[in-house]
Short mmCIF file of C-alpha atoms in Angstrom, two decimals:
data_model
loop_
_atom_site.label_atom_id
_atom_site.label_comp_id
_atom_site.label_asym_id
_atom_site.label_seq_id
_atom_site.Cartn_x
_atom_site.Cartn_y
_atom_site.Cartn_z
CA GLN A 1 55.27 81.40 102.22
CA ASN A 2 52.23 79.39 104.25
CA PHE A 3 48.84 81.35 104.53
CA THR A 4 46.51 80.82 107.63
CA MET A 5 42.94 81.45 106.86
CA PRO A 6 41.04 83.28 109.58
CA ARG A 7 38.90 81.24 111.54
CA CYS A 8 35.77 83.02 111.06
CA ASP A 9 36.75 82.77 107.24
CA PHE A 10 37.37 79.20 106.93
CA ILE A 11 33.40 78.33 108.78
CA VAL A 12 31.51 80.51 106.27
CA LEU A 13 33.42 78.70 103.35
CA VAL A 14 33.07 75.32 104.70
CA ALA A 15 29.53 76.02 105.36
CA ALA A 16 28.87 77.50 101.69
CA LEU A 17 30.87 73.96 99.87
CA PHE A 18 28.62 72.10 102.08
CA LEU A 19 25.15 73.84 100.98
CA ILE A 20 25.96 73.60 97.75
CA ARG A 21 24.71 69.82 97.95
CA LEU A 22 21.65 70.58 99.40
CA ASP A 23 18.15 70.89 98.20
CA THR A 24 15.39 73.36 99.87
CA SER A 25 14.38 70.49 102.06
CA SER A 26 17.86 69.56 103.57
CA CYS A 27 18.09 73.61 103.69
CA PHE A 28 15.28 73.77 106.52
CA VAL A 29 16.81 70.58 108.38
CA PHE A 30 19.97 72.33 108.41
CA LYS A 31 18.75 75.76 109.71
CA HIS A 32 17.39 73.80 112.62
CA THR A 33 20.26 71.90 113.40
CA SER A 34 22.03 74.77 114.97
CA LYS A 35 25.30 73.63 113.29
CA VAL A 36 25.55 77.24 111.98
CA PRO A 37 24.61 80.57 113.04
CA SER A 38 21.08 81.54 111.57
CA SER A 39 23.47 85.08 110.76
CA VAL A 40 25.28 82.68 108.79
CA PHE A 41 23.12 80.64 106.95
CA SER A 42 20.89 83.97 106.52
CA LEU A 43 23.58 84.50 103.93
CA PHE A 44 22.85 81.61 101.71
CA ALA A 45 19.15 81.79 101.46
CA SER A 46 16.16 84.05 101.61
CA LYS A 47 13.07 83.89 104.25
CA ASP A 48 11.15 82.19 101.85
CA VAL A 49 13.76 79.45 101.05
CA ILE A 50 14.09 79.05 104.67
CA SER A 51 10.56 78.56 105.97
CA SER A 52 9.52 76.49 102.80
CA THR A 53 10.27 72.70 102.56
CA SER A 54 8.76 71.26 99.51
CA SER A 55 6.38 74.15 97.72
CA GLN A 56 7.72 75.54 94.59
CA PRO A 57 11.06 73.88 94.65
CA GLU A 58 12.39 75.55 91.35
CA SER A 59 12.09 78.89 92.60
CA SER A 60 13.38 78.07 95.92
CA SER A 61 16.41 76.72 94.22
CA GLU A 62 16.86 79.19 92.41
CA ASN A 63 16.38 81.69 95.30
CA PHE A 64 18.82 79.34 97.00
CA ARG A 65 21.51 79.53 94.81
CA SER A 66 21.12 83.35 94.37
CA GLY A 67 21.82 83.53 97.99
CA LEU A 68 24.53 81.16 97.51
CA LYS A 69 26.33 83.27 94.50
CA LYS A 70 26.24 86.12 96.88
CA VAL A 71 28.24 84.24 99.49
CA ILE A 72 30.81 82.66 97.32
CA SER A 73 31.50 86.08 95.89
CA THR A 74 32.09 87.35 99.37
CA ILE A 75 34.49 84.60 100.11
CA GLY A 76 36.05 85.51 96.85
CA SER A 77 36.73 88.87 98.24
CA VAL A 78 37.76 87.45 101.42
CA THR A 79 40.19 85.37 99.71
CA THR A 80 41.20 88.17 97.84
CA PHE A 81 42.31 89.99 100.68
CA SER A 82 43.73 86.93 102.01
CA ALA A 83 45.98 86.60 99.16
CA LEU A 84 46.73 90.59 99.61
CA ALA A 85 47.74 89.82 103.40
CA VAL A 86 50.09 87.24 101.93
CA ALA A 87 51.99 89.88 99.78
CA GLY A 88 51.36 92.38 102.91
CA PRO A 89 54.47 91.85 105.21
CA ALA A 90 57.27 92.71 102.33
CA LEU A 91 54.84 95.84 101.55
CA ALA A 92 54.64 96.52 104.75
CA ASP A 93 58.14 96.50 105.65
CA GLU A 94 58.82 98.82 102.90
CA VAL A 95 56.30 101.19 104.08
CA VAL A 96 57.48 101.05 107.81
CA LYS A 97 61.53 101.59 106.01
CA LYS A 98 59.90 104.78 104.80
CA ALA A 99 58.21 105.75 107.67
CA LYS A 100 61.57 105.19 109.87
CA LYS A 101 63.90 106.86 107.67
CA PRO A 102 65.67 109.08 109.46
CA LYS A 103 65.75 112.64 108.57
CA VAL A 104 69.03 113.84 107.18
CA LEU A 105 69.73 117.66 109.00
CA GLU A 106 72.31 120.07 107.54
CA THR A 107 74.62 122.52 108.93
CA ASP A 108 75.60 126.05 107.86
CA LEU A 109 78.44 124.66 106.23
CA GLY A 110 76.72 121.73 104.50
CA ILE A 111 77.63 118.97 106.99
CA LYS A 112 74.86 116.63 106.74
CA TYR A 113 73.91 114.74 110.16
CA ILE A 114 71.22 112.58 111.91
CA GLU A 115 69.91 113.31 114.97
CA LEU A 116 69.81 109.98 117.55
CA LYS A 117 69.27 111.33 120.59
CA LYS A 118 67.80 115.02 121.21
CA GLY A 119 70.36 116.55 124.07
CA THR A 120 68.24 118.37 127.00
CA GLY A 121 71.04 120.82 128.35
CA ASN A 122 72.88 123.61 126.65
CA TYR A 123 73.75 124.56 123.13
CA PRO A 124 77.86 125.59 123.34
CA ASN A 125 78.28 128.99 122.46
CA ASN A 126 81.69 130.57 121.13
CA GLY A 127 84.32 130.09 123.70
CA ASP A 128 82.63 127.45 126.44
CA PHE A 129 84.36 124.22 127.65
CA VAL A 130 82.50 121.26 125.92
CA ALA A 131 83.58 117.52 126.07
CA ILE A 132 82.76 115.05 123.20
CA GLU A 133 82.86 111.06 122.61
CA TYR A 134 83.45 110.06 119.34
CA ASN A 135 83.53 106.93 117.27
CA ALA A 136 85.23 108.12 114.03
CA PHE A 137 85.61 106.24 110.90
CA LEU A 138 87.04 106.22 107.28
CA ASN A 139 84.66 106.72 104.03
CA ASN A 140 85.10 102.60 103.92
CA GLY A 141 83.92 102.12 107.40
CA THR A 142 86.90 101.53 109.27
CA MET A 143 87.24 102.79 112.81
CA PHE A 144 90.49 104.87 112.81
CA ASP A 145 89.90 106.72 116.26
CA THR A 146 87.52 106.46 119.31
CA THR A 147 87.06 108.34 122.69
CA ILE A 148 84.69 105.34 123.64
CA GLY A 149 85.53 102.39 125.84
CA LYS A 150 87.57 101.25 128.72
CA GLY A 151 90.65 102.90 129.55
CA LYS A 152 89.14 106.27 126.94
CA LYS A 153 88.77 109.80 127.84
CA ALA A 154 86.00 112.17 126.44
CA LEU A 155 87.92 115.03 124.52
CA SER A 156 87.65 118.44 126.47
CA PHE A 157 88.29 121.45 123.87
CA ARG A 158 86.94 125.36 124.04
CA TYR A 159 83.99 125.67 121.45
CA GLY A 160 84.09 127.75 118.52
CA LYS A 161 88.37 128.33 118.96
CA LYS A 162 89.59 126.03 115.95
CA GLN A 163 90.94 123.38 118.25
CA ILE A 164 88.89 120.34 116.63
CA ILE A 165 88.10 119.91 112.65
CA PRO A 166 85.77 122.55 111.45
CA GLY A 167 83.05 119.96 110.48
CA ILE A 168 82.77 118.73 114.10
CA GLU A 169 82.58 122.18 115.34
CA SER A 170 79.77 123.00 112.71
CA VAL A 171 77.76 120.34 114.17
CA LEU A 172 78.35 120.83 117.82
CA GLY A 173 76.91 124.28 117.09
CA TYR A 174 73.21 122.33 116.68
CA MET A 175 73.69 120.02 119.56
CA GLN A 176 72.53 120.12 122.93
CA ALA A 177 74.14 118.61 125.81
CA GLY A 178 73.53 115.17 126.04
CA GLY A 179 72.57 114.60 122.50
CA GLU A 180 74.05 112.34 119.81
CA VAL A 181 74.27 112.47 116.16
CA THR A 182 76.16 110.62 113.22
CA CYS A 183 77.47 112.77 110.72
CA THR A 184 79.60 112.71 107.43
CA ILE A 185 82.19 115.25 107.17
CA PRO A 186 83.82 116.66 103.49
CA ALA A 187 87.71 115.96 103.61
CA GLU A 188 87.27 119.90 103.46
CA PHE A 189 86.31 120.34 106.36
CA ALA A 190 88.13 117.80 108.01
CA TYR A 191 91.77 116.71 106.93
CA GLY A 192 92.05 117.91 103.59
CA SER A 193 94.64 117.51 101.19
CA LYS A 194 97.05 116.44 103.75
CA GLY A 195 95.44 113.82 105.30
CA VAL A 196 97.13 112.34 108.78
CA CYS A 197 99.93 110.58 107.82
CA ILE A 198 102.83 109.70 109.48
CA ALA A 199 106.17 109.47 107.60
CA ASN A 200 107.53 105.90 106.65
CA GLU A 201 104.28 104.36 107.94
CA GLY A 202 101.76 105.70 105.97
CA CYS A 203 98.15 107.70 106.65
CA ILE A 204 95.83 107.33 109.03
CA VAL A 205 93.43 109.37 107.29
CA PRO A 206 94.12 109.57 103.45
CA PRO A 207 94.32 112.62 101.78
CA ASN A 208 91.02 114.06 100.71
CA GLU A 209 89.38 111.55 102.80
CA PRO A 210 85.27 112.01 103.89
CA LEU A 211 84.95 111.15 107.30
CA LYS A 212 82.03 109.89 109.33
CA TYR A 213 81.20 110.22 113.02
CA PHE A 214 79.27 109.31 116.09
CA LEU A 215 78.83 112.04 117.96
CA ARG A 216 78.13 112.73 121.72
CA LEU A 217 78.08 115.72 123.32
CA LYS A 218 78.63 115.48 127.02
CA SER A 219 78.84 118.77 128.93
CA VAL A 220 78.75 122.16 127.97
CA GLY A 221 80.58 124.63 130.24
CA ALA A 222 80.65 128.46 130.44
CA GLY A 223 83.72 129.75 129.17
CA TYR A 224 85.94 132.99 129.09
CA ASN A 225 85.93 134.74 125.50
#
């Protein structure tokens, strides 16, 4: 993976490598050429070094080296941070995945569902007429039924009157009109040990098959209990 150093860090690094070859006199000249801002240069040498030329060259040189060590240490920290930044995307992705992991909810029957869109309409009450749209999948992901698409119509029925499998009815009790969810329904609350089979043609839903649904509660209308 390619790594691009930020421009400001690159300038500091180049300056450090260049200045390491300078003596105290050239420090003075370099300071006044305005090639490097004084705020940057001040990191490399003390005030005494910058203001002197040839006096006490040994101590000045030591001060300069001391200042340079601090800069190199700082650059080392920047480099370490930059190295972490290279590995950062993978770590960031993991954090984002965890942060975005959808909350799994559960109905009174133990049906697990994830709310994709919260509705703004009414919750269904016993006896209400409801209209739903859905995609129905076998446990292996094969879609075996749908009300969504060209030429398809929403399924309408009376809520709470056992006109649909118990698992779907249980989830609908936690939805408002306009809401959308995905859910996993155990076989015992779907088509049970019989499944949905046609003689001599096999089974649309095998026996003891858990199902997965995308559900959209289109509307809730008052019914007569």
